[in-house]
Tab-separated table of N, CA and C in Angstrom:
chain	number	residue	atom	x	y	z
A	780	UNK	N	-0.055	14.114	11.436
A	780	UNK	CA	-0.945	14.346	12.537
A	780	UNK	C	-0.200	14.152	13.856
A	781	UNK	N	-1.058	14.725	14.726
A	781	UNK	CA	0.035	14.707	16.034
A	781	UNK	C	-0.280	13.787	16.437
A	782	UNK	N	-1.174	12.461	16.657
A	782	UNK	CA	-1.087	11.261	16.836
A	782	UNK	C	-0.518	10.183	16.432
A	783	UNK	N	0.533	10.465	15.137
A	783	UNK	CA	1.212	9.497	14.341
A	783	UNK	C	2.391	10.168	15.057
A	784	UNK	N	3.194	10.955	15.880
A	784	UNK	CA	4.441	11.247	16.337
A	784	UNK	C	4.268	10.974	18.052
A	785	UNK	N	5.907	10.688	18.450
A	785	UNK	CA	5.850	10.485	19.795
A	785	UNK	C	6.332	12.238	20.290
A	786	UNK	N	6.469	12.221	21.565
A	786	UNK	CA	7.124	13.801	21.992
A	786	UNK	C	8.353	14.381	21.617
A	787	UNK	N	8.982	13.677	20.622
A	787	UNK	CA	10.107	14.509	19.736
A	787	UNK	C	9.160	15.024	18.740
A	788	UNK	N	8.055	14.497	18.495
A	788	UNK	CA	7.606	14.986	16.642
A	788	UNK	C	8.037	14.046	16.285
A	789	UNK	N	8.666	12.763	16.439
A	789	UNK	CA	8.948	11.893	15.143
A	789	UNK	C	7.846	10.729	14.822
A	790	UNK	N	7.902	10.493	13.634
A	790	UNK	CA	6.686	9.955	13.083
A	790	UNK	C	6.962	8.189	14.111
A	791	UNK	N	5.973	7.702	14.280
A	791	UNK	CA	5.820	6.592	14.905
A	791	UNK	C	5.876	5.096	13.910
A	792	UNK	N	6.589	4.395	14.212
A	792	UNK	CA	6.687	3.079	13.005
A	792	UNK	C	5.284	2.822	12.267
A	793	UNK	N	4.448	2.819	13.759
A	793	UNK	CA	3.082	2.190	12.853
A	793	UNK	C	2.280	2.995	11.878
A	794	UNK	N	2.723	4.057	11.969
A	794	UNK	CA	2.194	5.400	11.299
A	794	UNK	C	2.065	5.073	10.089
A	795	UNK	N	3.345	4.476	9.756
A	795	UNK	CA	3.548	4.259	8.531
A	795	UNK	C	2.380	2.927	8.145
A	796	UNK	N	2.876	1.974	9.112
A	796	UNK	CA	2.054	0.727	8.381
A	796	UNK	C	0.546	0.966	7.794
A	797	UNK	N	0.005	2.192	8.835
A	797	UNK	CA	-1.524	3.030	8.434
A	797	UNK	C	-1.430	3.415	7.206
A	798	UNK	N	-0.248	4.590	6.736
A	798	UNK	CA	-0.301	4.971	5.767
A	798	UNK	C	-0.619	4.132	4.414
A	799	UNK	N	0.600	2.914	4.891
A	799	UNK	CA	0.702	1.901	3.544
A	799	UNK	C	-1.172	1.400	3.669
A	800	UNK	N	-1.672	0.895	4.452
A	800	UNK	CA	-2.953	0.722	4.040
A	800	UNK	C	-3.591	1.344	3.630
A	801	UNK	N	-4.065	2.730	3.517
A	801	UNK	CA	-4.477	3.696	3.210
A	801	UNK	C	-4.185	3.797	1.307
A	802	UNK	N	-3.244	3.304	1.374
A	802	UNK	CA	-2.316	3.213	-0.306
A	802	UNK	C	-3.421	1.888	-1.057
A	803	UNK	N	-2.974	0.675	-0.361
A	803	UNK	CA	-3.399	-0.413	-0.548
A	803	UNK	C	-4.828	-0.077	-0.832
A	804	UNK	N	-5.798	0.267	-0.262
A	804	UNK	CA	-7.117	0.202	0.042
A	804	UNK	C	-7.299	0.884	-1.437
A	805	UNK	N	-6.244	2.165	-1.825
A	805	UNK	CA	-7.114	3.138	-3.404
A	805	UNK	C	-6.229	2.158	-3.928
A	806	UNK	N	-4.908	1.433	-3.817
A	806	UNK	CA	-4.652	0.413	-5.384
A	806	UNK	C	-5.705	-0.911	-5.083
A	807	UNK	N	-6.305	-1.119	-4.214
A	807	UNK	CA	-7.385	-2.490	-4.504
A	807	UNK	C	-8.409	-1.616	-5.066
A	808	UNK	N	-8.456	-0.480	-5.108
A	808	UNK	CA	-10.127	0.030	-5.933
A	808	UNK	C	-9.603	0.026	-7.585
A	809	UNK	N	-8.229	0.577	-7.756
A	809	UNK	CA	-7.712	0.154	-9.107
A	809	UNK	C	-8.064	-0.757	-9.668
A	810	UNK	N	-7.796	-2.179	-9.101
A	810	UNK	CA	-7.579	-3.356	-9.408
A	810	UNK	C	-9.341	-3.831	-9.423
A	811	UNK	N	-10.222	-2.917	-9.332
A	811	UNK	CA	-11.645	-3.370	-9.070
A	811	UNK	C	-12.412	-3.687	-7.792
A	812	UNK	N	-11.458	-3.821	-6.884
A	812	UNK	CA	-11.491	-4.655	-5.574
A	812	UNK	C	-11.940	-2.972	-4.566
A	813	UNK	N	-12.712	-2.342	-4.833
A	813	UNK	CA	-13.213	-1.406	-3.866
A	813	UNK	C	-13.996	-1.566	-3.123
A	814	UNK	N	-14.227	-1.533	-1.457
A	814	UNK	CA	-14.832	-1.992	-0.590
A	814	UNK	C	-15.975	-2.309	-0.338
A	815	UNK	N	-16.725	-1.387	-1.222
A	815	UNK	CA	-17.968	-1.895	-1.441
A	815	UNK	C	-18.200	-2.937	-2.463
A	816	UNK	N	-17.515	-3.049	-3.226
A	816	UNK	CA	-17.284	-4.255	-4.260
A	816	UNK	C	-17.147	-5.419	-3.421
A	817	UNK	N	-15.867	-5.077	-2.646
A	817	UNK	CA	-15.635	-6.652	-2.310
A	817	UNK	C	-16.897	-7.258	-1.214
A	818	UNK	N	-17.364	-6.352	-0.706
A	818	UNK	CA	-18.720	-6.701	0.746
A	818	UNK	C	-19.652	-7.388	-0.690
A	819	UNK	N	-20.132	-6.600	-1.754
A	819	UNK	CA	-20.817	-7.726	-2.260
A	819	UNK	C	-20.294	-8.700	-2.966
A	820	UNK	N	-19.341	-9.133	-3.531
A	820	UNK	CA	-18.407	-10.159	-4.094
A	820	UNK	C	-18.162	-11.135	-3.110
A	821	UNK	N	-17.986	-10.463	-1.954
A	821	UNK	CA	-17.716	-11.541	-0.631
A	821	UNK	C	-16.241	-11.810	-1.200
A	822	UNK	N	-15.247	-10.781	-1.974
A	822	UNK	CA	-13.942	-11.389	-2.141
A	822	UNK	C	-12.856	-10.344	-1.338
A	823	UNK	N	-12.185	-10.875	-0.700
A	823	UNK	CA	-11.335	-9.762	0.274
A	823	UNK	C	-9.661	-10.163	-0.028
A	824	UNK	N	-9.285	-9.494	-0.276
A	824	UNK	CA	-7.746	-9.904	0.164
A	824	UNK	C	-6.944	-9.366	1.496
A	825	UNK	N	-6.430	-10.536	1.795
A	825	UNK	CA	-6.000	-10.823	2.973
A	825	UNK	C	-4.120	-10.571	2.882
A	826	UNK	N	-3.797	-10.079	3.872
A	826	UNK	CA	-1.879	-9.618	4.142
A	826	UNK	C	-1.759	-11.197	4.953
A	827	UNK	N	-0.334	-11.562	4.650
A	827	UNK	CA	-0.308	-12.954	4.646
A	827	UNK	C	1.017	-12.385	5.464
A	828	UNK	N	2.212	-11.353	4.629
A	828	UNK	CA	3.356	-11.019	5.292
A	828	UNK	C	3.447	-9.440	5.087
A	829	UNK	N	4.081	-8.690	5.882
A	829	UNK	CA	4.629	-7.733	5.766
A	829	UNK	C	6.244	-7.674	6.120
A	830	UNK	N	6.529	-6.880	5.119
A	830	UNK	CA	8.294	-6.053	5.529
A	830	UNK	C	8.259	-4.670	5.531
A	831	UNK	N	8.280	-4.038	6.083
A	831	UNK	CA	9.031	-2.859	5.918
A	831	UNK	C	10.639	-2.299	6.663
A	832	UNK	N	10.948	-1.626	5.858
A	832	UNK	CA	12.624	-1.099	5.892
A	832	UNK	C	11.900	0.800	6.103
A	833	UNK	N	12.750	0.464	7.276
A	833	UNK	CA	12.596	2.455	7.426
A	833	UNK	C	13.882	2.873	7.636
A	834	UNK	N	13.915	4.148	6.552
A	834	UNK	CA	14.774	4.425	5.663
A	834	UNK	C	15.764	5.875	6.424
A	835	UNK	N	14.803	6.539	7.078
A	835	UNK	CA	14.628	7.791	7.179
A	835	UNK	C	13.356	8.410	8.419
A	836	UNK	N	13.435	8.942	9.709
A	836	UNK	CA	13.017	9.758	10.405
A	836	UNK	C	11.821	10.523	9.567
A	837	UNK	N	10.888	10.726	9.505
A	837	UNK	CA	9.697	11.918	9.193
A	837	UNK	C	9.064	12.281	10.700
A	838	UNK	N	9.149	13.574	10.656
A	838	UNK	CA	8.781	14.534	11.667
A	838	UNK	C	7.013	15.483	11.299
A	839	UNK	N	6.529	15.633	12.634
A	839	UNK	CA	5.288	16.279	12.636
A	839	UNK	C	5.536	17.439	11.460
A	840	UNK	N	4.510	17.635	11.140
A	840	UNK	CA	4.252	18.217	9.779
A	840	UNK	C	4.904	18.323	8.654
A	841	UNK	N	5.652	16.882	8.346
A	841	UNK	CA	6.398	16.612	7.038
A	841	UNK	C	5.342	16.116	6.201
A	842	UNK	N	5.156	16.500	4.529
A	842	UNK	CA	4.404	16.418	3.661
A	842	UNK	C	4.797	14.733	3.351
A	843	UNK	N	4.153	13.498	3.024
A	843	UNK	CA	5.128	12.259	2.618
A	843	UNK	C	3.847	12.398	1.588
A	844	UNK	N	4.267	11.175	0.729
A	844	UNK	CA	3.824	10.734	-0.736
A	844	UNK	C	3.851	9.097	-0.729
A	845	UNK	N	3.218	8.807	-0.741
A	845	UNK	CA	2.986	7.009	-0.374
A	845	UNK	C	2.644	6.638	-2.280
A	846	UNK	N	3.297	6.041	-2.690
A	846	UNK	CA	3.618	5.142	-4.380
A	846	UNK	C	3.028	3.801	-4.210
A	847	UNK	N	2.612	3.095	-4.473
A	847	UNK	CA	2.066	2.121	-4.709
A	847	UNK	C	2.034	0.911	-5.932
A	848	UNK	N	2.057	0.279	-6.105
A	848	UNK	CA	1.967	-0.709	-7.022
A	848	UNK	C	1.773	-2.107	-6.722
A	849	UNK	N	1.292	-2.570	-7.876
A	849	UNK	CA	1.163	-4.206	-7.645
A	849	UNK	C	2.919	-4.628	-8.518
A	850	UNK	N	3.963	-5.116	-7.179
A	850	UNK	CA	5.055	-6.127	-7.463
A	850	UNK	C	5.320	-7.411	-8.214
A	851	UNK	N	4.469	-7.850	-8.041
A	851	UNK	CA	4.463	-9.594	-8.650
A	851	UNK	C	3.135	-10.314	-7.823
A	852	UNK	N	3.143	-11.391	-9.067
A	852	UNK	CA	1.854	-12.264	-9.295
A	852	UNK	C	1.858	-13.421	-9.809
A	853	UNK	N	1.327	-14.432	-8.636
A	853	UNK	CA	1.654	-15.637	-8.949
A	853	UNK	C	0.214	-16.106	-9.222
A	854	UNK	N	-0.537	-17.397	-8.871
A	854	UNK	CA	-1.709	-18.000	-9.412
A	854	UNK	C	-2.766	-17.725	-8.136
A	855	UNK	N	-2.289	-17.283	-6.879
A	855	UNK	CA	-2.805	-17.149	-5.564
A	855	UNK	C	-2.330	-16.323	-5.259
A	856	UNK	N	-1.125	-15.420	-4.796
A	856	UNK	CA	-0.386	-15.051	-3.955
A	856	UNK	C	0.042	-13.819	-5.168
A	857	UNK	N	0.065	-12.568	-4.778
A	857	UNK	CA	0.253	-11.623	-5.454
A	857	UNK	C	0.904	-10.427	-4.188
A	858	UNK	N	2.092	-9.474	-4.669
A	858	UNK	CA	2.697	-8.839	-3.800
A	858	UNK	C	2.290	-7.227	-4.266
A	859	UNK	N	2.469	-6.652	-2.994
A	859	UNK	CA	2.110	-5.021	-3.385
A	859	UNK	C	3.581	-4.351	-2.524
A	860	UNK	N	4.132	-3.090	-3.265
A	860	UNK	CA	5.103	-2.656	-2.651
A	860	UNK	C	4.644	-1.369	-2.370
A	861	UNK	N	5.240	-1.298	-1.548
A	861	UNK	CA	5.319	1.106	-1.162
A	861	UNK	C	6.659	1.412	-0.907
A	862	UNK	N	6.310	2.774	-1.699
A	862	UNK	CA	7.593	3.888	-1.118
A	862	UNK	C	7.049	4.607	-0.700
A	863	UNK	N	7.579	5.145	0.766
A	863	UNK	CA	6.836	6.547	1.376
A	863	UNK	C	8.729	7.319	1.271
A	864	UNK	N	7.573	8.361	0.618
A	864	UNK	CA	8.714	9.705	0.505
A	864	UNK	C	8.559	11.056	0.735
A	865	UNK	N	9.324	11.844	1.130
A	865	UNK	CA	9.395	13.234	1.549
A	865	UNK	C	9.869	13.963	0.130
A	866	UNK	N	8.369	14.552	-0.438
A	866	UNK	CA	9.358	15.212	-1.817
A	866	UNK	C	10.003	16.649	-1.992
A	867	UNK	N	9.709	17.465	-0.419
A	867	UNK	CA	10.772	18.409	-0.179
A	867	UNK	C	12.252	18.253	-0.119
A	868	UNK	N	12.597	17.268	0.364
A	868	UNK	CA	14.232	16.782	0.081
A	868	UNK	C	14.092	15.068	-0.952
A	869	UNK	N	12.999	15.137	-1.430
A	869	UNK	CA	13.084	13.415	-2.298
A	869	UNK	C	13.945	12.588	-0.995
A	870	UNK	N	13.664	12.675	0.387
A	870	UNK	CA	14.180	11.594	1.149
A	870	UNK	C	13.323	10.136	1.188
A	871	UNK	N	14.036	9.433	0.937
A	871	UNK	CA	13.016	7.535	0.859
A	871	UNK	C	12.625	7.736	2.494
A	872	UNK	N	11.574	7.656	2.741
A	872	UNK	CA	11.414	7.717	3.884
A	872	UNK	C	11.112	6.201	4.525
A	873	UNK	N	10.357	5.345	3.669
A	873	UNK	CA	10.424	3.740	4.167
A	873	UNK	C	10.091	2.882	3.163
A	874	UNK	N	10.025	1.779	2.666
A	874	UNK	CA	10.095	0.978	2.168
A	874	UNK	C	9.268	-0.237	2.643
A	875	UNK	N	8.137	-0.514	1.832
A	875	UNK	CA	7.088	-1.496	2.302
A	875	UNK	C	7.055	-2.748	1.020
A	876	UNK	N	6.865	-4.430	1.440
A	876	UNK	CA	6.604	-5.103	0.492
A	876	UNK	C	5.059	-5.985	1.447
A	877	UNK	N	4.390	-6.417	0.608
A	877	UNK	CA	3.218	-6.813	1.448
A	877	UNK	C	2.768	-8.269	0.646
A	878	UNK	N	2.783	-9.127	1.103
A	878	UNK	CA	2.269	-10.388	0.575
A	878	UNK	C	0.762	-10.946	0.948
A	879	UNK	N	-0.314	-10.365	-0.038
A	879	UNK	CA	-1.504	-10.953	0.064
A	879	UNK	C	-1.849	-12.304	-0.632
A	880	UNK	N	-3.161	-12.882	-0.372
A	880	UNK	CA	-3.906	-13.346	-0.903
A	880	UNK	C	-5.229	-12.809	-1.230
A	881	UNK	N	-6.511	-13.312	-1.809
A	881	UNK	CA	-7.697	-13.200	-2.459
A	881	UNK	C	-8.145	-13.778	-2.083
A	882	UNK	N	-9.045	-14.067	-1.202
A	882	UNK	CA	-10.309	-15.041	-0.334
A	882	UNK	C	-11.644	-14.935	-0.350
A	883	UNK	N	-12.669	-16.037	-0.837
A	883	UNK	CA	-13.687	-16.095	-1.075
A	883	UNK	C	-14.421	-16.250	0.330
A	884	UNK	N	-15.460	-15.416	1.010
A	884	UNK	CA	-15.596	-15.689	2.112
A	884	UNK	C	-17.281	-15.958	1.907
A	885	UNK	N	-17.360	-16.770	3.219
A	885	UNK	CA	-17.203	-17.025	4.324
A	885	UNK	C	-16.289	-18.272	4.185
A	886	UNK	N	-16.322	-18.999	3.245
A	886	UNK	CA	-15.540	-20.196	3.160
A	886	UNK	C	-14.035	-19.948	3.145
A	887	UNK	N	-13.630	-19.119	3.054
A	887	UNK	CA	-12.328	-18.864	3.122
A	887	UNK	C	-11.526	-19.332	2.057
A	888	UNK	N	-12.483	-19.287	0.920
A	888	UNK	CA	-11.543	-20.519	0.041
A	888	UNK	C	-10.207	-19.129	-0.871
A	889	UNK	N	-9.127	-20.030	-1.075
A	889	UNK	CA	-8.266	-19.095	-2.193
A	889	UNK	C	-8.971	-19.097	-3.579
A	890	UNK	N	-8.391	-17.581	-3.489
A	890	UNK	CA	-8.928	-17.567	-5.364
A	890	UNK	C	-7.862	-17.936	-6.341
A	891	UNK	N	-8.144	-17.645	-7.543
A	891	UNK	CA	-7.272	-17.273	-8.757
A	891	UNK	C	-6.964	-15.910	-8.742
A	892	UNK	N	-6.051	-15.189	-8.556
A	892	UNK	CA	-6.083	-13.735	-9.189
A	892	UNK	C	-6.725	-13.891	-11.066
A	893	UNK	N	-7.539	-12.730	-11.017
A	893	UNK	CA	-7.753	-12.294	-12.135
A	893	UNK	C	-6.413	-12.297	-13.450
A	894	UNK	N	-6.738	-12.865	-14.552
A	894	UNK	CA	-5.346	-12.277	-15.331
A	894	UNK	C	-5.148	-10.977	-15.620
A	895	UNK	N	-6.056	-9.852	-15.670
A	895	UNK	CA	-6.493	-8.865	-15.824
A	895	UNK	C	-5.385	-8.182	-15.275
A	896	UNK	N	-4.676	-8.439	-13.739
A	896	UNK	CA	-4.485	-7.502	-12.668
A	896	UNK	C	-2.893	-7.306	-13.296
A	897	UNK	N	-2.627	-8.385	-14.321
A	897	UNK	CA	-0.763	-8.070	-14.933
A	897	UNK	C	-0.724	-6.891	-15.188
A	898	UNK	N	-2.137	-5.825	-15.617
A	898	UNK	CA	-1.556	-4.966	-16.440
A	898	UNK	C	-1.298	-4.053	-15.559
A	899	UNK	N	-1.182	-4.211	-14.115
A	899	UNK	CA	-1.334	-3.271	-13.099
A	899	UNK	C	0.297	-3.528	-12.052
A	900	UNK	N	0.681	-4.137	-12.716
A	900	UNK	CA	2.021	-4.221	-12.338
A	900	UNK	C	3.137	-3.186	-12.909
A	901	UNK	N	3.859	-2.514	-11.596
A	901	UNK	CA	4.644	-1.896	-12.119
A	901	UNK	C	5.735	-1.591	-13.317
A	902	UNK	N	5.826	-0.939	-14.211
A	902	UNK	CA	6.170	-0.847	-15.635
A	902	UNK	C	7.485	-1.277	-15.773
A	903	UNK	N	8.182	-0.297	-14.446
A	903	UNK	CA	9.691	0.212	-14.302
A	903	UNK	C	10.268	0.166	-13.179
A	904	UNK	N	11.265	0.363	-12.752
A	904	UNK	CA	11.823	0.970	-11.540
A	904	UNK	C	11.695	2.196	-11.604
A	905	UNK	N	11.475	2.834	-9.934
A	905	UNK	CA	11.387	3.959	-9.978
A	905	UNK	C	9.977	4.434	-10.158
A	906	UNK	N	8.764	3.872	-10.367
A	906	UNK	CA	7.827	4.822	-11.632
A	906	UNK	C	6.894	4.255	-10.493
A	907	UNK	N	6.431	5.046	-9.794
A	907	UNK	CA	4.765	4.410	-9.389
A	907	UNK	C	3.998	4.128	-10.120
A	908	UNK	N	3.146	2.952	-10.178
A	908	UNK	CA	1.998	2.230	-11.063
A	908	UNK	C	0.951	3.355	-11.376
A	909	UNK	N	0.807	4.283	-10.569
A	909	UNK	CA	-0.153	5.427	-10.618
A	909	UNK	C	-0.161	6.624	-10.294
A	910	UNK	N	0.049	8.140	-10.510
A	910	UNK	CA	0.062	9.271	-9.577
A	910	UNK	C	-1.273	8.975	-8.895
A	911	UNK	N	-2.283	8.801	-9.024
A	911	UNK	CA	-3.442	8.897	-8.595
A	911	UNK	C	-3.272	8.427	-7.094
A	912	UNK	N	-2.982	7.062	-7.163
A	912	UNK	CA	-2.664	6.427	-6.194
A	912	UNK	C	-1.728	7.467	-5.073
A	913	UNK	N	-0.801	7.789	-5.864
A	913	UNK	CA	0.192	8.603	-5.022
A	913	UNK	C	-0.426	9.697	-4.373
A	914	UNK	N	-0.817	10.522	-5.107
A	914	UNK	CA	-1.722	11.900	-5.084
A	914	UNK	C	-2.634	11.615	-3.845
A	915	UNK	N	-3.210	10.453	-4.053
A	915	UNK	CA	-4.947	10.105	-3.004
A	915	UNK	C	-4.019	9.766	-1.462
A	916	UNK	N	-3.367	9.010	-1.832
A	916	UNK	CA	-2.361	8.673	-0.494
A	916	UNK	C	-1.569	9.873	0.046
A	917	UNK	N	-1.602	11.075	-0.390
A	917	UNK	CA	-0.619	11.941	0.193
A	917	UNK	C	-0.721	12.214	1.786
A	918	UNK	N	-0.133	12.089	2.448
A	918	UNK	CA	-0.349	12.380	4.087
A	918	UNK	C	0.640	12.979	4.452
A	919	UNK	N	0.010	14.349	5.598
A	919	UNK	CA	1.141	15.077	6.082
A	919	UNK	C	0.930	14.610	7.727
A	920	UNK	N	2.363	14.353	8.242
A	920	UNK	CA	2.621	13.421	9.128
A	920	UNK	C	1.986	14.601	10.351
């Protein structure tokens, strides 16, 4: 979109960080955690840290592909990664790791992650946890 580029056409840092949420939001509906779920659950997960590594320039009307998966999982603290990529040249276009938590609100209390959510951890290297995910996330810059 022409609001995610500055007056070269090049895609804008935060563009991306949108995108990766956009990812996040269909792998928390995976994981059960879909927005209307969590408003009545009252359970939200919360970004504690972000990294991203940008890899590669994307320009106004480049097709990208945002991958998704759940990284690792501890008893509280569970990580989600992204690759955003250009699959006209397969260029890595950036590299996202995201450190949430699970919060019971209004109290704010931490949860347990579900044991459930292991099986939603990436298999392999290389392999997004889901095309779906990928597919639903597709954005042309």
């Amino acid at each position: 979109m022409f609001f995610d580029t500055d007056c070269g056409g090049v895609v804008h840092n935060i563009a991306y960080l949108r995108f990766i949420e956009i990812a996040r939001t269909l792998l928390a509906e995976e994981l059960g955690l879909g927005l209307a779920q969590m408003i009545e659950d009252k359970k939200y997960p919360v970004v504690v840290r972000t990294e991203i590594d940008y890899r590669r320039a994307a320009k106004l009307g480049d097709r990208l592909v945002v991958e998704g998966w759940l990284d690792q999982l501890e008893r509280v603290r569970f990580w989600c990664a992204f690759r955003i990529v250009r699959p006209k040249d397969d260029a890595l276009i950036a590299e996202c790791r995201q450190t949430l938590t699970l919060i019971e609100m209004p109290a704010g209390k931490l949860l347990r992650l579900p044991e459930d959510w292991e099986k939603y951890r990436k298999p392999e290297a290389n392999t997004p946890l889901s095309a779906p995910i990928a597919e639903r996330a597709r954005r042309t810059a």
